[in-house]
XYZ file of N, CA and C in Angstrom:
777
model
N -20.540 -6.004 23.644
C -20.935 -4.754 23.018
C -21.100 -5.972 21.887
N -22.379 -5.342 20.898
C -22.543 -6.216 19.404
C -21.610 -5.119 18.516
N -20.700 -5.704 17.816
C -19.859 -5.241 16.675
C -21.079 -4.632 15.870
N -20.888 -3.569 14.825
C -21.658 -3.314 14.315
C -21.245 -3.903 12.421
N -22.215 -4.315 11.736
C -21.704 -4.822 10.524
C -20.965 -3.980 9.551
N -20.096 -4.523 8.417
C -19.404 -3.385 7.678
C -20.105 -2.938 6.572
N -21.441 -3.049 6.653
C -22.370 -2.078 6.020
C -23.861 -2.118 6.386
N -24.201 -0.919 6.422
C -25.613 -0.635 7.194
C -26.511 -0.060 6.344
N -27.714 -0.487 6.259
C -28.697 -0.602 5.233
C -29.731 0.436 6.053
N -30.407 1.552 5.429
C -31.572 2.349 6.146
C -32.302 2.403 4.881
N -33.704 2.451 4.965
C -34.824 2.814 4.107
C -35.621 4.155 5.013
N -35.868 5.059 3.976
C -36.744 6.125 4.706
C -37.203 7.098 3.329
N -38.311 7.331 3.456
C -39.216 8.198 2.491
C -38.635 7.880 1.164
N -38.597 6.553 0.712
C -38.424 6.024 -0.612
C -37.014 6.001 -1.092
N -36.313 6.281 -0.168
C -34.666 6.272 -0.303
C -34.040 5.031 0.520
N -33.240 4.270 -0.442
C -32.546 3.010 0.468
C -31.023 3.636 0.498
N -30.615 3.592 1.878
C -29.053 4.142 1.665
C -28.203 3.053 2.590
N -26.941 3.043 1.720
C -25.839 1.907 1.891
C -24.947 2.538 2.481
N -24.618 2.227 3.766
C -23.320 2.886 4.397
C -22.264 1.969 4.454
N -21.243 2.184 3.917
C -20.082 1.498 4.318
C -19.418 1.699 5.574
N -19.268 0.809 6.249
C -18.912 0.589 7.843
C -17.640 0.004 8.160
N -16.595 0.308 7.626
C -15.265 -0.335 7.924
C -14.486 0.926 7.993
N -14.294 1.748 8.717
C -13.684 2.944 8.804
C -11.986 2.581 9.318
N -11.938 1.620 10.082
C -10.556 1.294 10.317
C -9.718 0.997 9.041
N -10.055 0.272 8.309
C -9.710 0.092 7.053
C -9.809 0.923 5.540
N -10.412 2.300 5.940
C -10.688 2.959 5.171
C -11.778 2.771 4.350
N -12.858 1.691 4.870
C -13.721 1.184 4.256
C -13.399 0.306 2.982
N -12.358 -0.321 3.284
C -11.873 -1.638 2.330
C -13.039 -2.390 2.229
N -13.237 -2.931 1.076
C -14.525 -3.745 0.887
C -13.854 -5.326 1.241
N -14.584 -6.016 2.271
C -14.537 -7.260 2.530
C -15.442 -8.307 2.049
N -15.000 -9.366 2.261
C -15.916 -10.509 1.773
C -17.466 -10.396 2.348
N -17.363 -10.206 3.636
C -18.451 -9.939 4.447
C -19.260 -8.756 4.021
N -18.482 -7.517 3.672
C -19.303 -6.296 3.145
C -19.695 -6.378 1.792
N -19.273 -7.404 1.207
C -19.726 -7.506 -0.348
C -20.986 -8.133 -0.068
N -20.663 -9.335 0.629
C -22.417 -10.038 0.801
C -23.383 -9.159 1.388
N -23.069 -8.219 2.078
C -23.986 -7.327 2.556
C -24.303 -6.421 1.591
N -23.474 -5.995 1.005
C -23.847 -5.023 -0.486
C -24.938 -5.815 -1.415
N -24.639 -7.096 -1.516
C -25.384 -8.072 -2.495
C -26.701 -8.008 -1.854
N -27.102 -8.220 -0.528
C -28.558 -8.151 0.221
C -29.086 -6.950 -0.023
N -28.206 -5.859 0.055
C -28.863 -4.531 -0.021
C -29.436 -4.306 -1.458
N -29.071 -4.751 -2.497
C -29.180 -4.847 -4.036
C -30.405 -5.423 -4.214
N -30.468 -6.789 -3.359
C -31.822 -7.389 -3.673
C -32.889 -6.874 -2.960
N -32.827 -6.315 -1.674
C -33.622 -5.416 -1.243
C -34.413 -4.335 -1.828
N -33.122 -3.492 -2.664
C -33.909 -2.695 -3.624
C -34.664 -3.088 -4.723
N -34.161 -4.247 -5.229
C -34.968 -4.661 -6.116
C -36.342 -5.341 -5.834
N -36.457 -5.787 -4.932
C -37.770 -6.560 -4.344
C -38.712 -5.516 -3.550
N -37.989 -4.231 -3.241
C -38.941 -3.384 -2.584
C -39.402 -2.041 -3.566
N -40.717 -2.113 -4.165
C -40.970 -0.957 -5.156
C -41.302 -0.022 -4.615
N -41.332 0.141 -3.281
C -41.532 1.658 -2.522
C -40.351 2.411 -2.341
N -39.118 1.702 -3.181
C -37.900 2.391 -3.241
C -37.479 2.820 -4.516
N -37.484 4.589 -4.546
C -37.271 5.197 -5.876
C -35.860 5.594 -6.161
N -34.987 5.693 -4.770
C -33.904 6.237 -5.352
C -32.510 5.384 -4.013
N -31.239 5.418 -4.475
C -30.335 4.814 -3.715
C -29.281 5.810 -3.460
N -28.591 5.810 -2.064
C -27.701 6.709 -1.670
C -26.605 5.359 -1.212
N -25.395 6.211 -1.714
C -24.146 5.000 -1.171
C -23.163 6.013 -0.525
N -22.789 5.736 0.808
C -21.962 6.533 1.377
C -21.110 6.112 2.503
N -20.381 6.635 3.251
C -19.707 5.857 4.268
C -19.340 6.517 5.424
N -19.045 5.789 6.377
C -18.517 6.075 7.842
C -17.300 6.560 7.990
N -16.594 7.336 8.670
C -15.409 7.836 9.144
C -14.719 8.404 8.120
N -15.304 9.011 7.223
C -14.680 10.198 6.377
C -14.140 9.946 5.339
N -13.964 8.425 4.757
C -13.057 8.187 3.668
C -13.974 6.983 3.062
N -14.441 7.297 1.746
C -15.333 6.502 0.969
C -15.224 5.014 0.868
N -14.061 4.726 0.244
C -13.462 3.237 -0.029
C -12.111 3.287 -0.408
N -11.329 2.328 0.079
C -10.103 2.354 -0.092
C -9.633 1.164 -1.256
N -10.770 0.403 -1.678
C -10.756 -0.723 -2.695
C -10.969 -2.183 -1.996
N -10.919 -3.118 -2.723
C -10.854 -4.526 -1.934
C -9.700 -4.655 -0.988
N -10.066 -5.244 0.043
C -9.322 -5.563 1.128
C -8.000 -6.214 0.761
N -6.879 -5.788 1.044
C -5.374 -6.172 0.529
C -5.117 -7.688 1.040
N -5.835 -7.929 2.193
C -5.529 -9.251 2.721
C -6.286 -10.299 1.774
N -7.415 -9.866 1.167
C -7.868 -10.942 0.417
C -7.114 -10.837 -1.025
N -6.735 -9.604 -1.547
C -5.948 -9.690 -2.668
C -4.704 -10.291 -2.373
N -3.940 -10.126 -1.245
C -2.736 -11.180 -0.963
C -3.098 -12.634 -0.996
N -4.005 -13.083 -0.513
C -4.753 -14.527 -0.538
C -4.583 -14.615 -1.749
N -5.464 -14.186 -2.534
C -5.520 -14.550 -4.001
C -4.246 -14.490 -4.928
N -3.252 -13.684 -4.587
C -2.239 -13.456 -5.190
C -1.197 -14.675 -4.955
N -1.340 -15.671 -3.797
C -0.737 -16.919 -3.805
C -0.858 -18.069 -4.722
N -2.264 -17.840 -5.385
C -2.666 -19.055 -6.286
C -3.818 -18.262 -7.079
N -3.724 -17.594 -7.967
C -4.807 -16.987 -8.560
C -5.311 -17.810 -9.524
N -5.147 -18.601 -10.111
C -5.854 -19.766 -10.472
C -6.731 -20.467 -10.074
N -6.536 -20.546 -8.702
C -7.176 -21.502 -7.706
C -8.469 -20.910 -7.580
N -9.402 -22.035 -7.547
C -11.159 -21.638 -7.794
C -11.574 -20.593 -6.454
N -10.844 -20.791 -5.179
C -11.307 -19.925 -4.121
C -10.823 -18.528 -4.241
N -9.478 -18.564 -5.324
C -8.886 -17.299 -5.379
C -10.018 -16.191 -6.311
N -10.426 -17.197 -7.510
C -11.453 -16.463 -8.232
C -12.738 -16.137 -7.469
N -13.229 -17.177 -6.996
C -14.289 -16.627 -6.201
C -14.271 -15.431 -5.098
N -13.073 -15.272 -4.772
C -12.651 -14.437 -3.527
C -12.762 -12.961 -4.421
N -12.147 -12.924 -5.558
C -12.285 -11.448 -6.257
C -13.492 -11.472 -6.793
N -14.146 -12.306 -7.332
C -15.396 -12.064 -7.932
C -16.485 -11.613 -6.821
N -16.385 -12.118 -5.910
C -17.295 -11.705 -4.734
C -17.026 -10.037 -4.597
N -15.949 -9.644 -4.541
C -16.099 -8.232 -4.377
C -16.232 -7.262 -5.363
N -16.171 -7.875 -6.720
C -16.450 -7.065 -7.840
C -18.116 -7.463 -8.295
N -18.558 -8.509 -8.104
C -19.906 -8.747 -8.097
C -20.559 -8.097 -7.359
N -20.192 -7.264 -6.124
C -20.830 -6.551 -5.106
C -21.030 -5.318 -5.945
N -20.311 -4.377 -6.680
C -20.546 -3.274 -7.234
C -21.044 -3.497 -8.639
N -20.840 -4.194 -9.351
C -21.754 -4.758 -10.348
C -23.174 -4.637 -10.104
N -23.462 -5.398 -8.623
C -24.894 -5.281 -8.728
C -25.551 -4.070 -8.247
N -24.670 -3.022 -7.721
C -24.929 -1.533 -7.508
C -25.245 -0.873 -8.886
N -24.480 -1.187 -9.716
C -24.576 -0.663 -11.179
C -25.946 -1.219 -11.989
N -26.517 -2.354 -11.305
C -27.621 -2.702 -11.853
C -28.853 -2.628 -11.079
N -28.879 -1.466 -10.224
C -30.122 -1.420 -9.641
C -31.254 -0.570 -10.603
N -32.449 -1.179 -10.262
C -33.443 -0.506 -10.940
C -33.689 0.705 -10.569
N -33.195 1.519 -9.870
C -33.336 3.230 -9.652
C -32.424 3.706 -9.685
N -32.616 4.860 -9.406
C -31.306 5.989 -9.629
C -30.478 6.035 -8.329
N -29.077 5.934 -8.649
C -28.149 5.878 -7.333
C -27.328 6.957 -7.592
N -26.716 7.168 -6.380
C -25.367 8.390 -5.987
C -24.659 8.161 -4.938
N -23.556 8.165 -5.247
C -22.486 7.981 -4.353
C -21.875 9.163 -3.537
N -21.553 9.134 -2.484
C -21.259 10.264 -1.852
C -19.777 9.962 -1.325
N -19.235 10.661 -2.134
C -17.368 10.459 -2.144
C -16.656 11.312 -1.269
N -16.542 11.197 0.024
C -15.449 12.099 0.727
C -14.303 11.543 1.215
N -13.116 12.030 1.060
C -12.083 11.698 1.460
C -11.082 10.830 0.348
N -11.674 9.786 -0.112
C -11.158 9.359 -1.337
C -11.895 7.902 -1.802
N -11.568 7.782 -2.984
C -11.693 6.357 -3.803
C -10.557 5.924 -4.506
N -10.415 4.708 -4.181
C -9.261 4.124 -4.857
C -9.725 2.690 -5.466
N -8.890 2.307 -6.434
C -9.222 0.944 -7.193
C -10.621 0.538 -7.163
N -11.095 -0.766 -6.614
C -12.470 -1.261 -6.391
C -13.227 -0.121 -5.915
N -12.772 0.709 -4.726
C -13.404 1.664 -4.229
C -14.145 2.809 -5.158
N -13.004 3.082 -6.314
C -13.503 3.910 -7.338
C -14.344 3.417 -8.173
N -14.403 1.960 -8.595
C -15.316 1.116 -9.247
C -16.906 1.524 -8.545
N -17.092 0.989 -7.193
C -17.990 1.212 -6.543
C -18.730 2.583 -6.859
N -17.852 3.496 -6.605
C -18.419 5.172 -6.959
C -18.942 5.294 -8.353
N -18.122 4.839 -9.078
C -18.454 4.919 -10.737
C -19.711 3.988 -11.114
N -19.938 3.076 -10.120
C -21.193 1.749 -10.534
C -22.479 2.547 -10.254
N -22.290 3.731 -9.431
C -23.562 4.412 -9.398
C -23.643 5.376 -10.535
N -25.033 5.702 -10.400
C -25.413 6.680 -11.633
C -24.690 8.165 -11.408
N -24.759 8.844 -10.353
C -23.907 10.225 -10.142
C -22.969 9.855 -9.070
N -22.070 10.777 -8.791
C -21.080 10.990 -8.058
C -21.136 12.566 -7.425
N -21.302 12.682 -6.231
C -20.991 14.017 -5.190
C -19.742 13.585 -4.636
N -18.688 14.692 -4.736
C -17.398 14.524 -4.111
C -17.192 15.549 -3.348
N -16.568 15.620 -2.476
C -15.786 16.686 -1.590
C -14.742 17.647 -2.608
N -14.353 18.567 -2.401
C -13.473 19.117 -3.154
C -12.005 18.507 -2.990
N -11.659 18.319 -2.091
C -10.295 17.619 -1.689
C -10.369 16.260 -1.850
N -11.383 15.434 -2.158
C -11.617 13.717 -2.445
C -10.668 13.556 -3.466
N -9.609 12.399 -3.132
C -8.777 11.938 -4.172
C -9.531 10.744 -4.896
N -9.941 10.706 -6.346
C -10.103 9.466 -6.980
C -8.629 9.049 -7.589
N -8.631 7.740 -7.321
C -7.177 7.122 -8.015
C -7.532 5.814 -8.551
N -7.278 5.295 -9.563
C -7.236 3.947 -10.031
C -6.553 3.130 -8.954
N -5.449 3.362 -8.908
C -4.725 2.708 -7.864
C -4.068 1.626 -8.347
N -4.748 0.677 -9.417
C -4.144 -0.453 -9.784
C -2.763 -0.650 -10.151
N -2.270 0.378 -11.400
C -0.969 0.554 -11.900
C -0.095 0.812 -10.628
N -0.414 1.644 -9.630
C 0.716 1.781 -8.543
C 0.970 0.260 -7.614
N -0.166 -0.412 -7.701
C -0.013 -1.726 -6.928
C 0.856 -2.697 -7.851
N 0.966 -2.331 -9.151
C 1.467 -3.125 -9.921
C 0.735 -4.419 -10.300
N -0.647 -4.084 -10.590
C -1.427 -5.132 -11.104
C -2.724 -4.373 -12.365
N -3.233 -5.446 -12.885
C -3.827 -5.034 -13.825
C -5.134 -4.601 -13.186
N -6.175 -3.612 -14.033
C -7.265 -3.248 -13.465
C -8.214 -4.396 -13.515
N -9.247 -4.135 -12.612
C -10.273 -5.379 -12.685
C -11.746 -4.734 -12.378
N -12.900 -5.762 -12.576
C -13.965 -5.288 -12.338
C -14.831 -4.326 -13.284
N -14.317 -4.411 -14.617
C -14.647 -3.520 -15.905
C -14.110 -2.006 -15.526
N -13.226 -1.765 -14.729
C -12.618 -0.776 -14.145
C -12.517 0.663 -15.557
N -12.097 0.206 -16.363
C -11.400 0.785 -18.028
C -13.244 1.268 -18.339
N -13.924 0.434 -18.435
C -15.184 0.353 -19.319
C -15.829 1.472 -18.269
N -15.754 1.331 -16.972
C -16.513 2.318 -15.998
C -15.572 3.603 -16.193
N -14.779 3.632 -16.320
C -13.956 5.107 -16.233
C -14.232 5.684 -17.719
N -14.406 4.744 -18.990
C -14.666 5.277 -20.185
C -16.143 5.805 -20.278
N -16.862 5.114 -19.822
C -18.360 5.474 -19.547
C -18.741 6.628 -18.823
N -18.135 6.895 -17.828
C -18.405 8.223 -17.048
C -17.424 9.332 -17.610
N -16.235 9.130 -18.078
C -15.834 10.653 -18.487
C -14.690 10.409 -20.023
N -15.250 9.051 -20.726
C -14.452 9.204 -22.157
C -13.394 8.664 -22.140
N -12.604 8.188 -23.186
C -11.423 7.623 -23.595
C -10.166 8.128 -23.137
N -9.920 9.343 -23.032
C -8.946 9.907 -22.426
C -8.688 9.843 -20.886
N -9.570 10.105 -20.292
C -9.706 10.001 -18.855
C -9.233 8.531 -18.511
N -9.853 7.401 -19.084
C -9.820 6.066 -19.045
C -8.294 5.512 -19.467
N -7.855 6.383 -20.120
C -6.223 6.002 -20.192
C -5.436 6.750 -19.085
N -5.791 7.997 -19.002
C -4.826 8.810 -18.109
C -4.796 8.074 -16.565
N -6.129 7.669 -16.292
C -6.405 7.114 -14.783
C -6.117 5.547 -14.857
N -6.553 4.704 -15.748
C -6.495 3.725 -15.458
C -5.115 2.825 -16.305
N -4.558 3.540 -17.150
C -3.242 2.968 -17.643
C -1.968 3.849 -17.239
N -2.141 5.222 -17.325
C -1.101 5.922 -16.740
C -1.164 6.250 -15.265
N -2.148 5.859 -14.484
C -2.020 6.307 -13.046
C -2.394 7.436 -12.511
N -3.097 8.349 -13.354
C -3.366 9.754 -12.933
C -4.380 9.592 -11.761
N -4.237 10.718 -10.976
C -5.532 10.819 -10.130
C -5.935 11.965 -10.007
N -7.089 12.247 -9.376
C -7.774 13.673 -9.666
C -8.310 13.832 -8.207
N -8.546 15.322 -7.925
C -9.171 15.792 -6.716
C -10.752 15.681 -6.999
N -11.562 15.902 -5.788
C -12.710 16.070 -6.331
C -13.133 17.226 -7.272
N -12.391 18.158 -7.304
C -12.335 19.565 -7.735
C -12.246 19.047 -9.318
N -11.204 18.664 -9.381
C -10.765 18.193 -10.905
C -11.830 17.299 -11.470
N -12.334 16.216 -10.543
C -13.168 15.358 -11.240
C -14.592 16.134 -11.725
N -14.989 16.623 -11.106
C -16.400 17.299 -11.532
C -16.188 18.443 -12.695
N -14.682 19.065 -12.712
C -14.332 19.828 -14.044
C -14.202 18.795 -15.313
N -14.023 18.046 -15.009
C -13.416 17.058 -16.273
C -14.733 16.040 -16.698
N -15.743 16.059 -15.710
C -17.070 15.310 -16.001
C -17.075 13.994 -15.326
N -16.130 13.619 -14.321
C -15.986 12.339 -13.819
C -17.028 12.338 -13.005
N -17.515 13.303 -12.169
C -18.316 13.457 -11.143
C -19.323 14.213 -11.340
N -20.536 14.441 -10.780
C -21.561 15.377 -10.911
C -21.202 16.690 -10.460
N -20.842 16.635 -8.917
C -21.011 17.962 -8.405
C -20.237 17.865 -6.913
N -20.003 19.102 -6.449
C -18.896 19.118 -5.313
C -19.879 19.375 -4.172
N -19.668 18.913 -2.878
C -20.155 19.231 -1.846
C -19.600 19.176 -0.536
N -19.503 20.025 0.671
C -18.641 19.835 1.553
C -19.252 18.225 2.545
N -18.355 17.856 3.240
C -18.704 16.706 3.987
C -20.208 17.005 4.702
N -20.297 18.225 5.509
C -21.555 18.170 6.331
C -22.610 18.572 5.671
N -22.444 18.986 4.380
C -24.067 19.158 3.186
C -24.081 18.137 2.553
N -22.971 17.170 2.188
C -23.439 16.206 1.317
C -24.353 15.211 1.276
N -24.950 14.740 2.395
C -26.008 14.138 2.619
C -27.375 14.721 1.996
N -27.389 15.729 2.869
C -28.558 16.874 2.430
C -28.622 17.130 1.055
N -27.387 17.404 0.251
C -27.426 17.547 -1.110
C -27.886 16.512 -1.865
N -27.287 15.134 -1.652
C -27.884 14.159 -2.166
C -29.238 13.949 -2.302
N -29.650 13.944 -0.986
C -31.223 13.997 -0.540
C -32.217 14.792 -1.756
N -32.196 15.853 -1.448
C -32.536 16.811 -2.713
C -32.488 16.173 -4.112
N -31.419 15.913 -4.126
C -31.148 15.453 -5.720
C -31.853 14.384 -6.144
N -32.047 13.249 -5.494
C -32.895 12.266 -5.569
C -34.533 12.305 -5.086
N -34.896 13.126 -4.640
C -36.393 13.733 -4.008
C -37.220 13.563 -4.868
N -37.117 13.717 -6.340
C -38.301 13.227 -7.245
C -38.308 12.066 -7.267
N -37.448 11.188 -7.610
C -37.275 9.808 -7.869
C -37.689 8.866 -6.627
N -37.577 9.519 -5.660
C -37.783 8.909 -4.103
C -39.377 9.011 -3.954
N -39.985 10.187 -4.408
C -41.475 10.481 -4.336
C -42.277 9.803 -5.435
N -41.897 9.205 -6.374
C -42.472 8.646 -7.511
C -41.621 7.596 -7.787
N -41.394 6.591 -7.032
C -40.867 5.125 -7.244
C -41.074 4.293 -8.718
N -42.350 4.308 -8.680
C -42.905 3.590 -10.351
C -42.285 4.671 -11.426
N -42.495 5.544 -11.283
C -42.000 6.285 -12.581
C -40.649 6.226 -12.940
N -39.806 6.315 -11.635
C -38.317 6.378 -11.444
C -37.829 4.971 -11.914
N -38.120 3.926 -11.561
C -37.754 2.817 -11.910
C -38.201 2.573 -13.522
N -39.236 3.013 -14.185
C -39.341 2.789 -15.608
C -38.506 4.011 -16.437
N -37.981 4.925 -15.625
C -37.179 5.627 -16.500
C -35.922 5.288 -16.664
N -35.293 4.894 -15.343
C -33.920 4.108 -15.193
C -33.984 3.202 -16.320
N -34.920 2.434 -16.202
C -34.803 1.105 -17.124
C -34.705 1.428 -18.658
N -35.550 2.744 -19.102
C -35.347 3.100 -20.376
C -33.893 3.761 -20.754
N -33.355 4.605 -19.496
C -31.961 4.939 -19.701
C -31.037 3.780 -19.842
N -31.150 2.680 -18.929
C -30.109 1.496 -19.014
C -30.139 0.946 -20.316
N -31.304 0.691 -21.091
C -31.869 0.159 -22.482
C -30.827 1.124 -23.555
N -31.428 2.647 -23.302
C -30.862 3.392 -24.451
C -29.500 3.805 -24.324
N -28.780 3.638 -23.240
C -27.277 4.359 -22.617
C -26.575 3.118 -22.701
N -26.618 1.897 -22.913
C -25.614 0.994 -22.623
C -24.388 1.044 -23.634
N -23.300 0.719 -22.926
C -21.972 0.993 -23.427
C -21.916 -0.253 -24.570
N -20.896 0.022 -25.147
C -20.616 -0.812 -26.584
C -20.540 -2.195 -26.117
N -19.558 -2.154 -24.923
C -18.932 -3.586 -24.724
C -19.800 -3.407 -23.205
N -20.693 -4.751 -23.008
C -21.475 -4.846 -21.930
C -20.700 -4.584 -20.556
N -20.886 -4.280 -19.531
C -20.029 -4.490 -18.337
C -19.473 -5.788 -18.098
N -20.431 -6.604 -18.166
C -19.829 -7.973 -17.598
C -19.068 -8.556 -18.532
N -18.893 -8.233 -19.690
C -17.989 -8.713 -20.727
C -16.672 -8.128 -20.253
N -16.661 -6.696 -19.844
C -15.720 -5.935 -19.493
C -15.053 -6.541 -18.533
N -15.444 -7.073 -17.298
C -15.180 -7.799 -16.104
C -14.457 -8.844 -16.722
N -14.827 -9.678 -17.545
C -14.229 -11.052 -18.156
C -13.052 -10.707 -18.894
N -13.179 -9.617 -19.402
C -11.912 -9.062 -20.253
C -10.888 -8.816 -19.513
N -10.929 -8.205 -18.249
C -9.908 -7.826 -17.555
C -9.668 -9.006 -16.462
N -10.343 -9.781 -15.988
C -10.256 -10.904 -15.191
C -8.970 -11.653 -15.378
N -8.774 -12.252 -16.461
C -7.458 -13.101 -16.693
C -6.252 -12.131 -16.555
N -6.210 -11.033 -17.195
C -4.828 -10.175 -16.876
C -5.020 -9.456 -15.325
N -5.896 -9.796 -14.806
C -5.674 -9.094 -13.480
C -5.076 -10.520 -12.633
N -5.875 -11.538 -12.758
C -4.922 -12.801 -12.278
C -3.627 -12.964 -12.451
N -3.448 -13.017 -13.631
C -1.871 -12.918 -13.921
C -1.158 -11.871 -13.291
N -1.585 -10.689 -13.076
C -0.880 -9.553 -12.600
C -0.344 -9.983 -11.032
N -1.740 -10.880 -10.385
C -1.479 -11.258 -9.023
C -0.784 -12.472 -8.864
N -0.496 -13.271 -10.101
C 0.456 -14.323 -9.869
C 1.813 -13.914 -9.846
N 2.361 -12.821 -10.696
C 3.262 -12.032 -10.843
C 3.706 -11.522 -9.623
N 2.510 -10.887 -9.105
C 3.012 -10.202 -7.735
C 3.057 -11.137 -6.594
N 2.538 -12.083 -6.363
C 2.871 -13.332 -5.135
C 2.366 -12.557 -4.002
N 2.027 -13.453 -3.169
C 1.484 -13.182 -1.862
C 2.331 -11.932 -0.923
N 3.812 -12.683 -1.371
C 4.968 -11.557 -0.708
C 4.934 -10.251 -0.988
N 4.344 -9.893 -2.193
C 4.504 -8.590 -2.807
C 3.521 -7.732 -2.066
N 2.501 -8.298 -1.319
C 1.652 -7.520 -0.592
C 2.103 -6.919 0.861
N 3.292 -7.297 1.293
C 3.916 -6.836 2.560
C 5.073 -5.931 2.380
N 5.191 -5.370 1.116
C 6.505 -4.444 0.750
C 6.464 -3.441 1.162
N 5.172 -2.626 0.951
C 4.847 -1.318 1.317
C 3.285 -1.154 1.908
N 2.933 -1.761 3.057
C 1.517 -1.977 3.624
C 1.196 -0.250 3.648
N 1.928 0.673 3.586
C 0.939 1.912 3.709
C 0.261 2.531 2.598
N 0.630 1.770 1.406
C -0.149 1.892 0.104
C -1.572 1.694 0.262
N -2.659 2.574 -0.387
C -4.043 2.179 -0.365
C -4.654 0.717 -0.775
N -5.590 0.186 -0.711
C -6.015 -0.748 -1.097
C -6.426 -0.524 -2.498
N -6.753 -1.694 -3.396
C -7.267 -1.374 -4.596
C -8.486 -2.101 -4.723
């Protein structure tokens, strides 16, 4: 039996759907998954019949972050080129999601932690289940945020929320996230896909217009610090924190979620 890939792409009626498919590890982002996300983004850029993107997951949990096995390997020698390349591949995946030429919606059931929260925030809108857990996760792991995490939090919900989640390690339920403006709306798991499909229906029906409006929004609403710059700002401090932690630090409490 052929094993399914860790990310699945479907395109139907003007909507491209990316489904994370690593449920045994709560859809942690592996290097293979990151590469497939990059392929998905290239497809969306190249296919001008696509007017909207949905990002969801298999198994009832959106994304637990970067695979801790990769983070542990990078912690052994964070300055090594292969360590930087490994981390950059994961973060590059959701940066590409954030640069899509069409409106995008993430469907967050269960939880989104660390880089998984980055991935959700990389989309233009989040739908969340009421009991989903949105957790920065980096502070709990003893490492500095990465991938422009603070910029993404600030862009979505403002300075205080970026500090509360990214610096102080607070977590929000889906219901709290909607109330505080971090997510767009609530949906139950069994209705989430239908809700998201209705939300993007007009964009999917007119991809040319959707792409032009999305481009205008990107130009007009760009953050004060470009996302790419935020990634670089955080990279050095995160690699320092990985060095401090060391490979053995990842073995102390394996029950904690990935970031």
